[in-house]
mmCIF file of C-alpha atoms in Angstrom:
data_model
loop_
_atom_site.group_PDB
_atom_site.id
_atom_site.type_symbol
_atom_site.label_atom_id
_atom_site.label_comp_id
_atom_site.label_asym_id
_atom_site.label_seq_id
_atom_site.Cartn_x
_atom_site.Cartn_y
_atom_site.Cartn_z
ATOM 1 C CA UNK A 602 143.080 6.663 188.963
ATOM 2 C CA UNK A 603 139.075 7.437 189.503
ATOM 3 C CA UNK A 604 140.132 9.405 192.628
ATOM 4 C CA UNK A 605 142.509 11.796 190.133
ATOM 5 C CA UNK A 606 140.157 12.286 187.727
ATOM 6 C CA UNK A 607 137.237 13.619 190.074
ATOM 7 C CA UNK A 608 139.795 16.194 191.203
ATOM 8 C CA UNK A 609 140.577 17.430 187.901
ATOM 9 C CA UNK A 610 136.703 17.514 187.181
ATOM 10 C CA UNK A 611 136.013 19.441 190.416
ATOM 11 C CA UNK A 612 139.016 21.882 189.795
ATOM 12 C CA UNK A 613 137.450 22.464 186.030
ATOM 13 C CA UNK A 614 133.446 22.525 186.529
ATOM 14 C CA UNK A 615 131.750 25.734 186.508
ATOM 15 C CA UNK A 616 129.580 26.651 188.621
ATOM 16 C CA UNK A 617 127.347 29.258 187.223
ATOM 17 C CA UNK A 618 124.569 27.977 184.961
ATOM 18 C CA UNK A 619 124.137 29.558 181.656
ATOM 19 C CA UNK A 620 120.707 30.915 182.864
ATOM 20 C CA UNK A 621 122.022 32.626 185.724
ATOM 21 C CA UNK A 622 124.967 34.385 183.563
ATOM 22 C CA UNK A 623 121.663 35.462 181.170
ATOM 23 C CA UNK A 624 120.356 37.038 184.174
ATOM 24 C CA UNK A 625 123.848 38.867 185.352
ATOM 25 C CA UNK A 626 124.036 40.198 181.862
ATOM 26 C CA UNK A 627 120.581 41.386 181.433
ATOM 27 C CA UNK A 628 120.589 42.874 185.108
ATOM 28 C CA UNK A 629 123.144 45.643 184.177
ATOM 29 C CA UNK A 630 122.576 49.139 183.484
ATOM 30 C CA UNK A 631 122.768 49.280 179.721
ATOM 31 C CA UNK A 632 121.832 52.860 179.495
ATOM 32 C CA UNK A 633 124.878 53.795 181.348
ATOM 33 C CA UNK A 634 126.765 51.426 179.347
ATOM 34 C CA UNK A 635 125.823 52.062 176.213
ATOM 35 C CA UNK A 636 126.343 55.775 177.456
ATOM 36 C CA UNK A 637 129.933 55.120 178.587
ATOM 37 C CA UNK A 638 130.390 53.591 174.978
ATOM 38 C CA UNK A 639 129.236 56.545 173.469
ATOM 39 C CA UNK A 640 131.737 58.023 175.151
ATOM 40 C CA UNK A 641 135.171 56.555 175.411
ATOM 41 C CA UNK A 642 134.530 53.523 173.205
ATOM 42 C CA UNK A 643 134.769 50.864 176.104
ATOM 43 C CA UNK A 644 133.070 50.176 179.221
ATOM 44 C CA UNK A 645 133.383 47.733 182.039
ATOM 45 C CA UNK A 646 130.173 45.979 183.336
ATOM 46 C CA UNK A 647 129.387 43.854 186.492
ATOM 47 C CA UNK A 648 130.805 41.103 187.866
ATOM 48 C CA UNK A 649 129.784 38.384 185.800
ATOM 49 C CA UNK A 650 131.880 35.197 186.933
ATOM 50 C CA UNK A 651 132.557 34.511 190.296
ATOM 51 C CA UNK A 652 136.510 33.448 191.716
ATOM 52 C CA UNK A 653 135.776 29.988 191.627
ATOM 53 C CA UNK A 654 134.046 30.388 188.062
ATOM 54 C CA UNK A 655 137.123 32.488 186.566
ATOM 55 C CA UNK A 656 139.954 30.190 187.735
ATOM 56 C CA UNK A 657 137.961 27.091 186.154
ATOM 57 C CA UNK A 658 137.981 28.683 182.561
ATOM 58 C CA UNK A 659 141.261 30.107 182.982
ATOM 59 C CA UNK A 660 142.070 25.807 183.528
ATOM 60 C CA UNK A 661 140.560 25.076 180.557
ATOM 61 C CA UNK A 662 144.068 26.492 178.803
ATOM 62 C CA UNK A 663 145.779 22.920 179.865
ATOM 63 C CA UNK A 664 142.946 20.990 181.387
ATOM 64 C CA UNK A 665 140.920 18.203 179.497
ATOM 65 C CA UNK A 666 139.223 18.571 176.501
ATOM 66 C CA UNK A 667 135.817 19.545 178.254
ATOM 67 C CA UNK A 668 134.666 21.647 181.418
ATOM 68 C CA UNK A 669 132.990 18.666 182.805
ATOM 69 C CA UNK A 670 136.019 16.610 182.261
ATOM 70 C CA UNK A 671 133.977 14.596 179.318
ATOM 71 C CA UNK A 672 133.955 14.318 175.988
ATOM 72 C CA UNK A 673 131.812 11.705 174.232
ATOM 73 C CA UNK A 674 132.165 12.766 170.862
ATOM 74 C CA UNK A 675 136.448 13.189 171.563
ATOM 75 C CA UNK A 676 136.828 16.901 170.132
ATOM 76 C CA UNK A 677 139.861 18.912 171.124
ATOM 77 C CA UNK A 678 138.857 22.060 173.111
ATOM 78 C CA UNK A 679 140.461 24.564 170.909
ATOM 79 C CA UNK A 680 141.007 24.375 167.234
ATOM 80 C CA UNK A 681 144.180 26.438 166.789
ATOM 81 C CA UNK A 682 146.912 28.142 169.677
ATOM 82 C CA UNK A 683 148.657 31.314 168.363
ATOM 83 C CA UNK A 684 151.997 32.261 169.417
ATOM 84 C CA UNK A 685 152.014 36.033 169.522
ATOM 85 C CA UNK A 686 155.659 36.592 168.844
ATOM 86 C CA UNK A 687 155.531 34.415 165.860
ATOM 87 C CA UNK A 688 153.045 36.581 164.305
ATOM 88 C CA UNK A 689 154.612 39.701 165.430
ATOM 89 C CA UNK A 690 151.300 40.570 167.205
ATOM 90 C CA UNK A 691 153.438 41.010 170.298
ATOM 91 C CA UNK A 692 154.319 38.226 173.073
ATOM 92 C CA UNK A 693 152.173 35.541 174.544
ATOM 93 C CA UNK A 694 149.990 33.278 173.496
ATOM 94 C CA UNK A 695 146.485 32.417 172.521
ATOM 95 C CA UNK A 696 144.107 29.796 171.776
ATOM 96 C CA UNK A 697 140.620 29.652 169.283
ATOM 97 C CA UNK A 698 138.234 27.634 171.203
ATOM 98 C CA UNK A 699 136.372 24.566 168.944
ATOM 99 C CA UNK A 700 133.140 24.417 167.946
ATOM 100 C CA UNK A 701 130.606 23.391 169.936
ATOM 101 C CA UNK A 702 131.438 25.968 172.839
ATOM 102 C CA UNK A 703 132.063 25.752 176.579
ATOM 103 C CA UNK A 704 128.732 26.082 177.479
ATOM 104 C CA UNK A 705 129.134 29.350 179.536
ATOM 105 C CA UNK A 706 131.189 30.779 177.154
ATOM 106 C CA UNK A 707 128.016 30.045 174.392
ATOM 107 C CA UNK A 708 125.274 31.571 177.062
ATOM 108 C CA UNK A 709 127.891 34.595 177.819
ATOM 109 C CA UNK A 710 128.199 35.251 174.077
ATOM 110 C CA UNK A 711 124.299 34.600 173.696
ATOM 111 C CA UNK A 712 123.061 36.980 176.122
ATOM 112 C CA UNK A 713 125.320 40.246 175.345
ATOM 113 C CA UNK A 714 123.900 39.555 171.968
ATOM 114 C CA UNK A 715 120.778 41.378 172.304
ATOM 115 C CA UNK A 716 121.411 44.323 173.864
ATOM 116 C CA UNK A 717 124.987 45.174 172.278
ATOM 117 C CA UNK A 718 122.464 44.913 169.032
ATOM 118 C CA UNK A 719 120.818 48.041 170.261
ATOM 119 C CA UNK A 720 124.162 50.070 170.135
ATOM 120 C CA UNK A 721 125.499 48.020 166.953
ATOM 121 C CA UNK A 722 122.240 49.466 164.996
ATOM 122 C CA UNK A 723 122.058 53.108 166.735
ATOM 123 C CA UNK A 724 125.521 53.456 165.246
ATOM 124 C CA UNK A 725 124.832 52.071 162.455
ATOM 125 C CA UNK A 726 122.163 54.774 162.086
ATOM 126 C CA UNK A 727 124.619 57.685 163.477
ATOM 127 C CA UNK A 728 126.991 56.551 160.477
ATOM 128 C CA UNK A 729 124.926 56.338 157.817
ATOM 129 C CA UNK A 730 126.092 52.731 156.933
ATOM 130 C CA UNK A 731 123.781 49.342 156.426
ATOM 131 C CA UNK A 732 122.566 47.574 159.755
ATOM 132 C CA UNK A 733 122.557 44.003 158.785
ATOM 133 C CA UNK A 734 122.439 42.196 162.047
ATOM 134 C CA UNK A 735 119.554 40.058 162.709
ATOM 135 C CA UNK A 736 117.529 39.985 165.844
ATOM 136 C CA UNK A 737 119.366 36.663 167.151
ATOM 137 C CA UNK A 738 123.005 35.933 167.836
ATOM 138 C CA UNK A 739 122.258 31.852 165.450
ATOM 139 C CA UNK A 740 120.803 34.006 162.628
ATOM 140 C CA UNK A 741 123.614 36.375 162.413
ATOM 141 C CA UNK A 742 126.105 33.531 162.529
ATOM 142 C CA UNK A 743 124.313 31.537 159.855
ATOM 143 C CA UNK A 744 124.812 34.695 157.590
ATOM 144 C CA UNK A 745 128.687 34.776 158.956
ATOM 145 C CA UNK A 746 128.768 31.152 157.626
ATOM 146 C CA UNK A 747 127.422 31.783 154.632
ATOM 147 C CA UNK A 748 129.708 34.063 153.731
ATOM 148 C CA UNK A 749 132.790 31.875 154.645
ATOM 149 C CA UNK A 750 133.214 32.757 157.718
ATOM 150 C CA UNK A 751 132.894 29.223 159.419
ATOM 151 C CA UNK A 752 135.319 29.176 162.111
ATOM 152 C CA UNK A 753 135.070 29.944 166.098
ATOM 153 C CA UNK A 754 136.316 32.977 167.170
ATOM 154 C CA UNK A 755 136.027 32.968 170.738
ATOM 155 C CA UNK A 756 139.470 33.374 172.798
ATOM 156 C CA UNK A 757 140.989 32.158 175.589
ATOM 157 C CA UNK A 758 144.025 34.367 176.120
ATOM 158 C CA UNK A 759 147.405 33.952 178.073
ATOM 159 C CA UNK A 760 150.449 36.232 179.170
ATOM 160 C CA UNK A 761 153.195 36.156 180.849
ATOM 161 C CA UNK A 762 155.712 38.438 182.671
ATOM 162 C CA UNK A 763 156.845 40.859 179.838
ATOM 163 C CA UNK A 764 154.019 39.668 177.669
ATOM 164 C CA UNK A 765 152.143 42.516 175.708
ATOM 165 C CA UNK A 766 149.764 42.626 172.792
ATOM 166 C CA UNK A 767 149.891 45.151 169.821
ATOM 167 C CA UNK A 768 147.298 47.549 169.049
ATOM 168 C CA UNK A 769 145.163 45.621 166.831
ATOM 169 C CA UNK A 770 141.176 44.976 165.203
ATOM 170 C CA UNK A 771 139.955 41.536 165.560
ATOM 171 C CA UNK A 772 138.363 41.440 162.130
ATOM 172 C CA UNK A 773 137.947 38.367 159.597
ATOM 173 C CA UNK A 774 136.206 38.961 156.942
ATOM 174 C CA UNK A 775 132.915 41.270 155.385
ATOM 175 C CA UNK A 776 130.757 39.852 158.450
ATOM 176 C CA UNK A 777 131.937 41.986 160.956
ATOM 177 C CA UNK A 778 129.847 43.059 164.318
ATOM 178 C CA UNK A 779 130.956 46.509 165.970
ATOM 179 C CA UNK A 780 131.068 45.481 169.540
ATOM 180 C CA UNK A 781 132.905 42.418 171.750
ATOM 181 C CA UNK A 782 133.771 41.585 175.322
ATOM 182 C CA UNK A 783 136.548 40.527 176.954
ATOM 183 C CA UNK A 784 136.125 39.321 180.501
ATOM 184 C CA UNK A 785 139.166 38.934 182.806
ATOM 185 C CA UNK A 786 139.800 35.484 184.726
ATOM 186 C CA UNK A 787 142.680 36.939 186.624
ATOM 187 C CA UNK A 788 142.750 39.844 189.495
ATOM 188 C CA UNK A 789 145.581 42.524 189.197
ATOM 189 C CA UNK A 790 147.607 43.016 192.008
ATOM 190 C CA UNK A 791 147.400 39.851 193.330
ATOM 191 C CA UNK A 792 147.219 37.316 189.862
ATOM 192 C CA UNK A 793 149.949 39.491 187.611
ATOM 193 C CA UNK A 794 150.959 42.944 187.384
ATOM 194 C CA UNK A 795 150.779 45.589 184.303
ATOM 195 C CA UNK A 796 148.744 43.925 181.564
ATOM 196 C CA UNK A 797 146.098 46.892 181.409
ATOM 197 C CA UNK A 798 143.571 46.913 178.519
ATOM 198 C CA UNK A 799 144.547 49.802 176.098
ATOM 199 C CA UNK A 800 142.161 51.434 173.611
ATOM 200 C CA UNK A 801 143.602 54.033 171.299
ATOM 201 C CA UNK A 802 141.469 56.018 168.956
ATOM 202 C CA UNK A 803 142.397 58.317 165.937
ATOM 203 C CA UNK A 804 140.043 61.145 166.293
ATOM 204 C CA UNK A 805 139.204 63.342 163.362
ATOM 205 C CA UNK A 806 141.611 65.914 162.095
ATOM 206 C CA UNK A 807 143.233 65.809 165.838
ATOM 207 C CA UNK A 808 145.862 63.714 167.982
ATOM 208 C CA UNK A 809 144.716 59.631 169.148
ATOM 209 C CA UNK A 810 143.325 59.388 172.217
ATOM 210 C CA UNK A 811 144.248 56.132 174.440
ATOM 211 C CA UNK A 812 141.953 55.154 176.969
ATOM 212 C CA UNK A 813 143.752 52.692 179.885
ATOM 213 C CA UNK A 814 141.949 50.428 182.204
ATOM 214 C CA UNK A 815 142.221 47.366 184.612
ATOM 215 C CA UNK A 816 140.515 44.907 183.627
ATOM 216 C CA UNK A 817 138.668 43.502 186.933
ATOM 217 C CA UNK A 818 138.287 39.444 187.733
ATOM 218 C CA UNK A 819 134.856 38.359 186.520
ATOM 219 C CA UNK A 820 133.967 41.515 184.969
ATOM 220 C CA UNK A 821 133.417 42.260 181.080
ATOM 221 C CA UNK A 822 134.702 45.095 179.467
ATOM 222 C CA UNK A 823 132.927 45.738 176.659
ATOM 223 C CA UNK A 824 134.719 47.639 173.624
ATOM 224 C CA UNK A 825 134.273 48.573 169.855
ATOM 225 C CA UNK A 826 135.460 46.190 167.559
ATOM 226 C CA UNK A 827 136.841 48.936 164.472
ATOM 227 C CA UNK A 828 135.628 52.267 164.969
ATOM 228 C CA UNK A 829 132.235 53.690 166.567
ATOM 229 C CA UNK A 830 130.669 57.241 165.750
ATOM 230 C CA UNK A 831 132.197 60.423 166.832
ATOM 231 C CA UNK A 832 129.972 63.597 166.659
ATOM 232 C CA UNK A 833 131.488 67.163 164.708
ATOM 233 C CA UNK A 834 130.932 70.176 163.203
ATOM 234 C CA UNK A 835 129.848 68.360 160.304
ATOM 235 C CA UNK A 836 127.628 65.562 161.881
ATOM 236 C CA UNK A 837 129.108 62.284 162.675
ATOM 237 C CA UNK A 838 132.014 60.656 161.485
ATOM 238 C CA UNK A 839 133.604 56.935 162.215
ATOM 239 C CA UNK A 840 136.756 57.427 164.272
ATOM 240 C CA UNK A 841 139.129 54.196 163.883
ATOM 241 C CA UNK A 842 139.745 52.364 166.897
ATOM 242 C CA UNK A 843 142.347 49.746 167.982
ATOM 243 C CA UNK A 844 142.852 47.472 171.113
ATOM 244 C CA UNK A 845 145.773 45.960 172.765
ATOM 245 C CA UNK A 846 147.175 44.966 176.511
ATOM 246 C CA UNK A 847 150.026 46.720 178.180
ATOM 247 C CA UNK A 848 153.295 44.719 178.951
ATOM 248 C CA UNK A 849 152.773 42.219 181.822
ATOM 249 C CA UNK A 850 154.898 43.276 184.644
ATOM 250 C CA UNK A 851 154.854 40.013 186.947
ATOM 251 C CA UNK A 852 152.594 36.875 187.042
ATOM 252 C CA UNK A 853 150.022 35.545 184.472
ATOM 253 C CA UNK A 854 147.209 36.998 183.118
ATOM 254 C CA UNK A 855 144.584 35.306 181.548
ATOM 255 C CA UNK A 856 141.081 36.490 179.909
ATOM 256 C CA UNK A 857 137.846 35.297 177.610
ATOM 257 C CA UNK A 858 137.560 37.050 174.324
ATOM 258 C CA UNK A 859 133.874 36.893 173.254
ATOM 259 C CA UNK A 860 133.776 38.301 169.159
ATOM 260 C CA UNK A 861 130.471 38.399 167.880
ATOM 261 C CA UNK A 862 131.334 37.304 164.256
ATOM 262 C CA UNK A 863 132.807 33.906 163.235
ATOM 263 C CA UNK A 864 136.242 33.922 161.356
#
């Protein structure tokens, strides 16, 4: 019995520290990011999770209640699973991680934090609309809770062959912040087939614009949550954005959803 539980502890333990995923974050190029952003609406950063590190979240889905294969206190892992067909949100299924976090997941969330603030308030400015982020990730949740929104919103997501999801916002409330992540814990082509990351914006007074892309093992891509600011004749104007994933073709695909507002 001990021998089966230190495998399932080794098979579920990450191995990046939160302080070194602070440092991957922080070490990309956010000018070309936030430029890329600017943009198309969406833009893919470095690897941030190793292999090893991707398959041991992507375990969390059925594994034991904590990465570490511990839990004093006796919490479930997530606090709700969503079936996707049920809904009519397309097919597959998903699961709202409990408060507290996976501690990677909390240091991942943590350190995009400050510098998608930067972009949140410069288009903010562009728009002409209120900027009422605070300079830390726990103050801006404290306002989220204070206005209701109490519950987790961070994602661990799973499809399946002929899985898909439908264009959609992830929005809960009034506390909403423009920007979120999504980091893939599966590699295309080998992992699952299909199941590309689809952006589609309505552009003023012409045709949508979708914007396709693979979504790369360990890597983030980081999108607009609603709409971000599109320059015109006129000045600048909010063009409407949604997100979904293209039908799975073959194998399972599984990613992190990082929202920066609570639901």
């Amino acid at each position: 019995m001990t021998t089966t539980t230190t495998t399932a502890t080794t098979a579920t333990r990450l191995h990046a520290r939160p302080g070194t995923l602070a440092r991957r974050v922080a070490a990309a190029d956010w000018t070309a990011l936030a430029a890329e952003l600017n943009t198309l609406g969406c833009a893919v950063t470095p690897r941030l999770l190793a292999p090893a590190d991707c398959r041991a979240l992507s375990a969390l889905y059925d594994g034991p209640a904590a990465m570490d294969g511990t839990d004093p206190g006796g919490r479930a892992r997530f606090r709700s699973t969503i079936d996707m067909a049920r809904h009519r949100f397309g097919s597959g299924q998903y699961r709202y991680f409990a408060d507290p976090l996976p501690a990677p997941v909390q240091a991942l969330r943590a350190a995009f934090y400050p510098h998608l603030l930067e972009i949140a308030r410069d288009w903010a400015d562009k728009l002409g609309r209120p900027a009422p982020w605070p300079d830390t990730l726990e103050e801006w949740l404290t306002m989220c809770h204070e206005a209701g929104q109490t519950k987790s919103s961070q994602i661990l997501l799973r499809y399946g062959t002929g899985d898909w999801n439908a264009l959609h916002r992830d929005l809960f409330g009034e506390m909403v912040f423009p920007l979120q992540v999504v980091i893939g814990l599966d590699e295309q082509g080998t992992d699952y087939t299909g199941g590309e990351f689809l952006l589609v914006e309505q552009r003023p007074r012409a045709q949508s614009r979708g914007t396709s892309t693979v979504l790369p093992q360990g890597h983030g891509l980081i999108f607009t949550t609603r709409d971000r600011p599109v320059r015109s004749a006129r000045g600048w104007s909010a063009g409407p954005v949604r997100h979904g994933v293209s039908t799975v073709r073959s194998g399972r695909r599984h990613s992190l959803g990082l929202v920066f507002h609570d639901a």
